[in-house]
Amino acid sequence: MVRLPRIRGELMYIPSLLVKKREGQALTDEEIHFLIDGFCNGDVEDYQMSAFAMAVCLSGMNRRETTALTQAMLDSGDRLPRNRGDSERQRVDKHSTGGLGDKTSMVLAPTLAACGFDVPRISGRGLGISGGTLDKLESIPGFTIDLSPTQSAEVLADAGVFIKSASDRIAPADRKLYALRDVTGTVESIPLITASILCKKLAEDLDALVMDVKVGAGGFMKELDSAHQLADTLVGVGKDAGLPTSVLLTDMDQPLGQEVGNACEVNEAVEVLQGRTGIVRDLAIELGATLLLKMSVVDEVEQAKKKLEQMIDNGFAFERFERMLRAQQGKWDGPLPLAEAHVVTAESAGWIARYDCRALGRAVVSMGGGRRKKGDQIDHAVGLKVHQRIGDTVEKGDPLLTLYCARHRVSEYVGGLQAAVDVVETPVAARPLVLHRQIADV
Ligand code: URA
């Protein structure tokens, strides 16, 4: 006979909870904890959890349920400890929903450390066409992303920043659930995305978080409306779960910066840390300024930007980056080597109107810069340089893209990549980078 657990005298029967969610009713906090705990200890089967994820996708969850789900997934694992003797500095971080060429974390994390914060950053690997900070940093010889809790505390004390992988003990429920969502068509759900992101950030035990929600073809929120909904949910659930969360909605209809790949993105991030201006620096400063305002370091956005710019221009941010590398067994010895360069040129003069971000991202994955399946080896040296931004002009024969890949593979990509950049005869306006800013009110 199956023995069913009781909550407040009610029998908990998993299929009934699934029906309840399928029919659009709100689950109680206890029911959500029961499902997540059961999933982690094997009482709830993968097929039942997949059905739950699909029911949430179709019926949604209210803010209270989403907070309970976030909390239950956080409680499935550990938090980064704050030991006695650890620094008293406030802890902050940023997280992006992921986009093509997004190397902002490598610039912003050491810049925030230079401003006097601790940045205990748990990052991820590439997902689909979005690269992952861990894969990028592993382009640096010797750099390790596996830090024990003691090592993490040491790196934080020394550099004010670490970037490491999540141990199996950080939100294991999210890891298991994400693996199911990935193969059951249940990734695109605002409550599931919110809980998945925030449970991992809550595990860092932060004082404030800024989220970069990407909007457009290169991210997974394609429309402004759904991006606003995600932003509202992140801010609301962050507040309820005790993590002040601010959000920027930013353009992802084109690659962020010039480089897309692993080693080439690290090279670009270092150039920015060494003072190069442009969109990557602008975005890092916008995100950082949002955090500085939230933490009341300054009162005005312009003052906040100035402080961050000084940290970069005076070399303090790069110094933090180098310290972090050394503490994580890496070393910056100058630009990382890339595969052979081959230029794709414009076939006509005009204005850059559109990038097919999926096609660009898929080409980099196919060259070996990303994984087609779990466990695939990454080739750090391959990638793409994107020479213009939307709204720029080109003459016939100007470079559009540079491929970094083995000579014998170039012909596989040239036609597709040329078609991935639309050049038109009438002027096209440049696109704004920041579409919306929402600062946490807690
Ligand atoms: N990033 C995450 O960590 N989880 C999601 O569900 C989506 C993006």
Coordinates of C-alpha atoms and ligand atoms in Angstrom, one line a residue:
M1 CA 0.0 0.0 0.0
V2 CA 1.3 3.5 -0.9
R3 CA 1.6 5.7 2.1
L4 CA 0.8 9.3 1.2
P5 CA 2.3 12.2 3.2
R6 CA -0.1 14.7 4.8
I7 CA 0.1 18.4 5.0
R8 CA -2.3 20.0 7.4
G9 CA -4.2 16.8 7.5
E10 CA -4.6 16.7 3.7
L11 CA -3.2 13.7 1.8
M12 CA -0.6 14.7 -0.8
Y13 CA -1.2 12.8 -4.0
I14 CA 1.2 13.9 -6.8
P15 CA -1.2 13.4 -9.8
S16 CA -3.8 15.5 -8.0
L17 CA -1.3 18.4 -7.7
L18 CA -0.5 18.1 -11.4
V19 CA -4.3 18.2 -12.2
K20 CA -4.7 21.2 -9.9
K21 CA -1.9 23.1 -11.7
R22 CA -3.1 21.9 -15.2
E23 CA -6.6 23.4 -14.3
G24 CA -5.0 26.7 -13.5
Q25 CA -5.4 26.7 -9.7
A26 CA -2.7 28.0 -7.5
L27 CA -0.6 25.5 -5.5
T28 CA 0.1 26.2 -1.9
D29 CA 3.7 26.7 -0.7
E30 CA 3.6 23.3 1.0
E31 CA 2.5 21.6 -2.2
I32 CA 5.3 23.2 -4.2
H33 CA 7.9 22.3 -1.5
F34 CA 6.5 18.8 -1.5
L35 CA 6.9 18.4 -5.3
I36 CA 10.5 19.8 -5.3
D37 CA 11.6 17.9 -2.3
G38 CA 10.1 14.7 -3.7
F39 CA 11.8 15.3 -7.1
C40 CA 15.2 15.6 -5.4
N41 CA 14.7 12.5 -3.2
G42 CA 13.3 10.4 -6.0
D43 CA 9.6 10.2 -4.8
V44 CA 8.5 12.4 -7.8
E45 CA 9.5 10.7 -11.1
D46 CA 11.0 12.6 -14.0
Y47 CA 7.8 12.1 -16.1
Q48 CA 5.7 13.7 -13.3
M49 CA 8.1 16.6 -13.0
S50 CA 8.0 17.1 -16.8
A51 CA 4.2 17.1 -16.6
F52 CA 4.4 19.7 -13.8
A53 CA 6.7 21.9 -15.9
M54 CA 4.3 21.7 -18.9
A55 CA 1.4 22.5 -16.6
V56 CA 3.2 25.6 -15.4
C57 CA 4.1 26.6 -19.0
L58 CA 0.4 26.4 -20.0
S59 CA -1.3 27.7 -16.8
G60 CA 1.4 30.0 -15.3
M61 CA 2.0 30.7 -11.6
N62 CA 1.3 33.7 -9.5
R63 CA 4.0 35.7 -7.7
R64 CA 3.5 33.8 -4.4
E65 CA 3.8 30.4 -6.2
T66 CA 6.9 31.6 -8.1
T67 CA 8.5 32.7 -4.9
A68 CA 7.7 29.4 -3.2
L69 CA 9.2 27.5 -6.2
T70 CA 12.3 29.7 -6.1
Q71 CA 12.7 29.1 -2.3
A72 CA 12.1 25.3 -2.6
M73 CA 14.8 25.1 -5.3
L74 CA 17.2 27.2 -3.3
D75 CA 16.5 25.0 -0.2
S76 CA 17.4 21.9 -2.2
G77 CA 21.1 22.8 -1.8
D78 CA 23.6 25.0 0.0
R79 CA 24.3 28.7 0.0
L80 CA 27.8 30.3 -0.2
P81 CA 28.7 30.7 3.4
R82 CA 29.6 34.0 5.0
N83 CA 32.1 32.9 7.6
R84 CA 33.3 34.9 10.6
G85 CA 36.4 36.7 9.4
D86 CA 35.1 37.0 5.8
S87 CA 35.2 40.5 4.5
E88 CA 32.5 42.9 5.5
R89 CA 32.1 44.1 1.9
Q90 CA 28.7 44.0 0.4
R91 CA 28.1 41.3 -2.1
V92 CA 26.6 42.1 -5.5
D93 CA 26.3 40.4 -8.9
K94 CA 24.8 40.6 -12.3
H95 CA 23.1 38.0 -14.4
S96 CA 22.1 38.0 -18.0
T97 CA 19.4 35.9 -19.7
G98 CA 22.1 35.1 -22.3
G99 CA 22.8 36.5 -25.7
L100 CA 25.2 36.3 -28.6
G101 CA 28.6 37.7 -27.9
D102 CA 27.7 38.8 -24.3
K103 CA 31.0 39.1 -22.5
T104 CA 29.8 41.8 -20.1
S105 CA 30.3 39.7 -16.9
M106 CA 34.1 39.5 -17.5
V107 CA 34.2 43.3 -17.6
L108 CA 31.6 44.2 -14.9
A109 CA 32.6 41.7 -12.2
P110 CA 36.2 43.0 -11.7
T111 CA 35.0 46.6 -12.1
L112 CA 32.5 46.1 -9.3
A113 CA 35.3 44.5 -7.2
A114 CA 37.4 47.6 -7.9
C115 CA 34.5 49.7 -6.5
G116 CA 34.8 47.9 -3.2
F117 CA 32.2 45.2 -3.5
D118 CA 32.6 41.4 -3.3
V119 CA 31.4 39.6 -6.4
P120 CA 31.0 35.9 -5.7
R121 CA 30.0 34.9 -9.2
I122 CA 28.6 31.5 -10.0
S123 CA 28.5 31.2 -13.8
G124 CA 27.2 28.7 -16.3
R125 CA 28.4 27.0 -19.5
G126 CA 27.1 27.8 -23.0
L127 CA 23.4 27.1 -23.7
G128 CA 22.4 26.8 -27.3
I129 CA 23.8 29.7 -29.3
S130 CA 24.6 31.8 -26.1
G131 CA 28.1 31.2 -25.0
G132 CA 28.9 30.7 -21.3
T133 CA 31.3 32.7 -19.2
L134 CA 32.9 29.5 -17.9
D135 CA 33.7 28.2 -21.4
K136 CA 35.1 31.6 -22.3
L137 CA 37.4 31.9 -19.3
E138 CA 38.6 28.3 -19.8
S139 CA 40.3 29.7 -23.0
I140 CA 42.9 31.1 -20.5
P141 CA 45.6 28.4 -19.9
G142 CA 45.4 27.0 -16.4
F143 CA 42.3 28.9 -15.3
T144 CA 40.2 26.8 -13.0
I145 CA 36.5 27.2 -12.5
D146 CA 36.3 24.5 -9.7
L147 CA 36.8 26.2 -6.3
S148 CA 36.1 24.6 -3.0
P149 CA 34.3 26.8 -0.4
T150 CA 37.6 27.5 1.3
Q151 CA 39.3 28.4 -2.0
S152 CA 36.3 30.6 -3.0
A153 CA 36.6 32.5 0.3
E154 CA 40.4 33.0 -0.3
V155 CA 39.9 34.2 -3.9
L156 CA 37.2 36.6 -2.7
A157 CA 39.4 38.0 0.1
D158 CA 42.3 38.5 -2.3
A159 CA 40.7 39.7 -5.6
G160 CA 37.2 40.7 -4.4
V161 CA 35.8 38.6 -7.2
F162 CA 35.7 35.0 -8.3
I163 CA 34.0 33.3 -11.3
K164 CA 33.4 29.6 -10.7
S165 CA 31.0 26.8 -11.6
A166 CA 28.1 25.8 -9.4
S167 CA 29.0 22.8 -7.3
D168 CA 26.5 19.9 -7.2
R169 CA 25.3 21.4 -4.0
I170 CA 24.1 24.7 -5.4
A171 CA 20.3 24.4 -6.3
P172 CA 20.4 20.7 -7.4
A173 CA 16.7 20.8 -8.0
D174 CA 17.3 23.5 -10.7
R175 CA 19.9 21.4 -12.4
K176 CA 17.6 18.4 -12.6
L177 CA 14.6 20.3 -13.6
Y178 CA 16.5 22.3 -16.2
A179 CA 17.7 19.0 -17.8
L180 CA 14.0 18.0 -18.2
R181 CA 12.8 21.4 -19.4
D182 CA 15.5 21.4 -22.1
V183 CA 14.1 18.3 -23.7
T184 CA 10.4 18.7 -23.0
G185 CA 9.7 22.1 -24.6
T186 CA 9.3 23.8 -21.3
V187 CA 12.1 26.3 -21.1
E188 CA 10.0 29.4 -22.2
S189 CA 8.0 29.9 -19.1
I190 CA 8.4 33.1 -17.0
P191 CA 7.8 31.5 -13.6
L192 CA 10.2 28.6 -14.4
I193 CA 12.9 31.0 -15.8
T194 CA 12.5 33.3 -12.8
A195 CA 12.8 30.5 -10.2
S196 CA 15.7 28.9 -12.1
I197 CA 17.7 32.1 -12.2
L198 CA 16.9 33.5 -8.8
C199 CA 17.5 30.3 -6.8
K200 CA 21.1 30.2 -8.0
K201 CA 21.6 33.9 -7.3
L202 CA 20.0 33.6 -3.8
A203 CA 22.6 30.8 -3.2
E204 CA 25.3 33.5 -3.6
D205 CA 23.8 35.3 -0.5
L206 CA 23.9 38.7 -2.3
D207 CA 23.0 42.1 -1.1
A208 CA 21.8 43.1 -4.5
L209 CA 21.5 41.8 -8.0
V210 CA 21.1 43.4 -11.4
M211 CA 19.6 41.4 -14.2
D212 CA 20.2 42.0 -17.9
V213 CA 17.1 40.8 -19.7
K214 CA 18.0 40.5 -23.4
V215 CA 15.2 41.4 -25.9
G216 CA 15.4 40.3 -29.5
A217 CA 16.3 37.6 -32.0
G218 CA 19.7 36.8 -30.3
G219 CA 18.1 36.2 -26.8
F220 CA 15.2 34.0 -25.7
M221 CA 12.8 36.9 -25.0
K222 CA 12.0 37.9 -28.5
E223 CA 9.3 40.5 -27.8
L224 CA 9.4 43.6 -25.6
D225 CA 6.0 42.6 -23.9
S226 CA 7.2 39.3 -22.6
A227 CA 10.6 40.8 -21.6
H228 CA 8.7 43.4 -19.5
Q229 CA 6.7 40.5 -17.9
L230 CA 9.9 38.7 -17.0
A231 CA 11.4 41.9 -15.6
D232 CA 8.3 42.5 -13.4
T233 CA 8.4 38.9 -12.1
L234 CA 12.2 39.0 -11.4
V235 CA 11.8 42.2 -9.5
G236 CA 8.7 41.1 -7.5
V237 CA 10.0 37.6 -6.7
G238 CA 13.5 39.0 -5.9
K239 CA 11.8 41.3 -3.4
D240 CA 9.7 38.6 -1.8
A241 CA 12.7 36.3 -1.5
G242 CA 14.8 38.9 0.1
L243 CA 17.1 39.7 -2.9
P244 CA 16.8 43.3 -4.1
T245 CA 16.7 42.8 -7.9
S246 CA 17.0 45.5 -10.5
V247 CA 16.5 44.9 -14.2
L248 CA 17.7 46.4 -17.5
L249 CA 16.0 45.4 -20.7
T250 CA 18.7 45.6 -23.4
D251 CA 18.8 45.1 -27.2
M252 CA 19.8 41.6 -28.4
D253 CA 18.8 42.0 -32.1
Q254 CA 22.5 42.0 -32.9
P255 CA 25.6 40.5 -31.4
L256 CA 27.0 42.4 -28.4
G257 CA 30.3 43.9 -29.3
Q258 CA 32.5 42.6 -32.1
E259 CA 33.5 39.1 -31.1
V260 CA 31.5 35.9 -30.8
G261 CA 33.3 32.8 -29.6
N262 CA 35.4 31.9 -26.6
A263 CA 39.0 33.1 -26.8
C264 CA 38.1 36.0 -29.0
E265 CA 35.5 37.2 -26.5
V266 CA 38.0 37.1 -23.7
N267 CA 40.4 39.2 -25.8
E268 CA 37.6 41.7 -26.4
A269 CA 36.7 41.8 -22.7
V270 CA 40.3 42.5 -21.8
E271 CA 40.6 45.3 -24.4
V272 CA 37.5 46.9 -22.7
L273 CA 39.1 46.5 -19.3
Q274 CA 42.2 48.1 -20.8
G275 CA 40.1 51.2 -21.9
R276 CA 38.6 50.4 -25.2
T277 CA 35.3 52.2 -25.7
G278 CA 32.1 50.9 -27.3
I279 CA 29.0 48.9 -26.7
V280 CA 30.4 46.3 -24.3
R281 CA 31.9 49.0 -22.0
D282 CA 28.6 51.0 -22.3
L283 CA 26.5 48.0 -21.2
A284 CA 28.8 47.1 -18.4
I285 CA 28.6 50.7 -17.1
E286 CA 24.8 50.8 -17.4
L287 CA 24.5 47.6 -15.4
G288 CA 27.0 48.6 -12.8
A289 CA 25.5 52.1 -12.4
T290 CA 22.2 50.5 -11.7
L291 CA 23.8 48.5 -8.8
L292 CA 25.7 51.5 -7.5
L293 CA 22.4 53.5 -7.4
K294 CA 20.6 50.6 -5.7
M295 CA 23.4 50.3 -3.1
S296 CA 23.3 54.1 -2.5
V297 CA 27.0 54.5 -3.3
V298 CA 25.9 57.6 -5.4
D299 CA 22.6 59.5 -5.9
E300 CA 22.8 60.1 -9.7
V301 CA 23.2 57.8 -12.6
E302 CA 25.8 60.0 -14.2
Q303 CA 27.9 60.0 -11.0
A304 CA 27.6 56.2 -10.9
K305 CA 28.8 55.9 -14.5
K306 CA 31.7 58.2 -13.8
K307 CA 32.9 56.1 -10.9
L308 CA 32.8 52.9 -12.9
E309 CA 34.6 54.6 -15.9
Q310 CA 37.3 55.8 -13.5
M311 CA 37.8 52.2 -12.2
I312 CA 38.4 51.1 -15.8
D313 CA 40.4 54.0 -17.0
N314 CA 42.7 54.0 -14.0
G315 CA 43.5 50.3 -14.6
F316 CA 41.9 49.2 -11.2
A317 CA 39.3 46.9 -12.9
F318 CA 41.9 45.2 -15.1
E319 CA 44.1 44.8 -12.0
R320 CA 41.3 43.0 -10.2
F321 CA 40.7 40.8 -13.3
E322 CA 44.4 39.8 -13.3
R323 CA 44.3 39.1 -9.6
M324 CA 41.3 36.9 -10.0
L325 CA 43.0 35.0 -12.8
R326 CA 46.1 34.4 -10.7
A327 CA 44.1 33.3 -7.7
Q328 CA 42.3 30.9 -10.0
Q329 CA 45.5 29.5 -11.5
G330 CA 45.4 31.5 -14.7
K331 CA 47.6 34.3 -16.0
W332 CA 47.1 37.0 -18.6
D333 CA 50.0 36.8 -21.1
G334 CA 48.5 38.9 -23.9
P335 CA 45.8 38.2 -26.4
L336 CA 44.8 34.5 -26.7
P337 CA 45.6 32.8 -30.0
L338 CA 42.7 32.4 -32.5
A339 CA 42.2 30.1 -35.5
E340 CA 43.1 31.4 -39.0
A341 CA 41.1 34.5 -40.0
H342 CA 39.0 34.6 -43.2
V343 CA 37.1 37.8 -44.2
V344 CA 33.5 37.8 -45.6
T345 CA 32.9 41.0 -47.5
A346 CA 29.8 43.1 -48.5
E347 CA 28.5 42.3 -51.9
S348 CA 26.9 45.8 -52.2
A349 CA 27.1 49.2 -50.6
G350 CA 24.4 50.2 -48.1
W351 CA 23.2 50.2 -44.5
I352 CA 23.4 47.2 -42.1
A353 CA 19.7 46.5 -41.4
R354 CA 19.6 43.1 -39.7
Y355 CA 21.7 40.2 -38.3
D356 CA 20.3 36.7 -38.3
C357 CA 21.6 36.0 -34.8
R358 CA 20.5 32.4 -34.9
A359 CA 22.6 31.7 -38.0
L360 CA 25.6 33.5 -36.6
G361 CA 25.4 31.6 -33.3
R362 CA 24.8 28.2 -35.0
A363 CA 27.8 28.8 -37.2
V364 CA 30.0 29.3 -34.2
V365 CA 28.6 26.2 -32.5
S366 CA 29.1 24.2 -35.6
M367 CA 32.8 25.3 -35.9
G368 CA 33.3 23.8 -32.4
G369 CA 32.8 27.0 -30.4
G370 CA 29.7 25.6 -28.6
R371 CA 28.2 22.2 -27.7
R372 CA 25.7 20.3 -29.8
K373 CA 25.3 17.8 -27.0
K374 CA 26.3 17.5 -23.4
G375 CA 30.0 16.7 -23.0
D376 CA 31.1 18.0 -26.4
Q377 CA 34.7 19.4 -26.4
I378 CA 34.9 23.2 -27.0
D379 CA 37.4 24.6 -29.6
H380 CA 38.2 27.9 -27.9
A381 CA 40.1 29.4 -30.9
V382 CA 37.1 29.5 -33.3
G383 CA 34.6 32.3 -33.6
L384 CA 33.5 35.3 -35.6
K385 CA 34.2 39.1 -35.6
V386 CA 31.2 41.2 -36.5
H387 CA 32.5 44.4 -38.1
Q388 CA 29.4 46.7 -38.0
R389 CA 26.3 47.4 -35.9
I390 CA 22.8 47.9 -37.2
G391 CA 22.6 51.4 -38.8
D392 CA 26.3 51.5 -39.9
T393 CA 27.1 52.0 -43.6
V394 CA 29.3 49.7 -45.8
E395 CA 30.9 50.0 -49.2
K396 CA 31.0 47.0 -51.6
G397 CA 34.0 44.9 -50.6
D398 CA 34.1 46.1 -47.0
P399 CA 34.6 43.4 -44.3
L400 CA 31.3 42.3 -42.8
L401 CA 32.5 39.3 -40.8
T402 CA 35.8 37.6 -40.0
L403 CA 35.7 33.9 -39.4
Y404 CA 38.3 32.3 -37.2
C405 CA 38.3 28.7 -38.3
A406 CA 40.4 26.1 -40.2
R407 CA 40.9 26.9 -43.9
H408 CA 39.3 23.7 -45.1
R409 CA 36.0 24.5 -43.3
V410 CA 35.6 28.1 -44.5
S411 CA 33.5 27.2 -47.6
E412 CA 30.9 25.5 -45.4
Y413 CA 30.1 28.8 -43.8
V414 CA 30.7 31.7 -46.2
G415 CA 27.4 31.6 -48.1
G416 CA 25.2 31.2 -45.0
L417 CA 27.1 33.9 -43.1
Q418 CA 26.8 36.4 -46.0
A419 CA 23.1 35.8 -46.0
A420 CA 23.0 36.3 -42.3
V421 CA 23.8 40.0 -42.7
D422 CA 21.1 42.2 -44.5
V423 CA 22.6 45.2 -46.3
V424 CA 19.9 47.5 -47.7
E425 CA 19.9 50.6 -49.9
T426 CA 17.9 52.9 -47.6
P427 CA 19.1 54.4 -44.3
V428 CA 18.5 52.4 -41.2
A429 CA 18.5 53.9 -37.7
A430 CA 20.9 52.7 -35.0
R431 CA 19.1 50.8 -32.2
P432 CA 19.2 52.0 -28.5
L433 CA 21.1 49.7 -26.2
V434 CA 19.0 50.1 -23.0
L435 CA 15.3 49.8 -23.6
H436 CA 14.1 50.0 -20.0
R437 CA 15.6 50.3 -16.5
Q438 CA 13.8 49.1 -13.3
I439 CA 15.6 49.7 -10.0
A440 CA 14.6 47.5 -7.0
D441 CA 12.6 49.4 -4.4
V442 CA 13.7 47.3 -1.4
Ligands
URA1 N1 18.9 30.7 -17.4 C1 18.7 29.9 -16.3 O1 19.5 29.8 -15.4 N2 17.5 29.3 -16.2 C2 16.5 29.4 -17.2 O2 15.5 28.8 -17.0 C3 16.8 30.2 -18.3 C4 18.0 30.9 -18.3

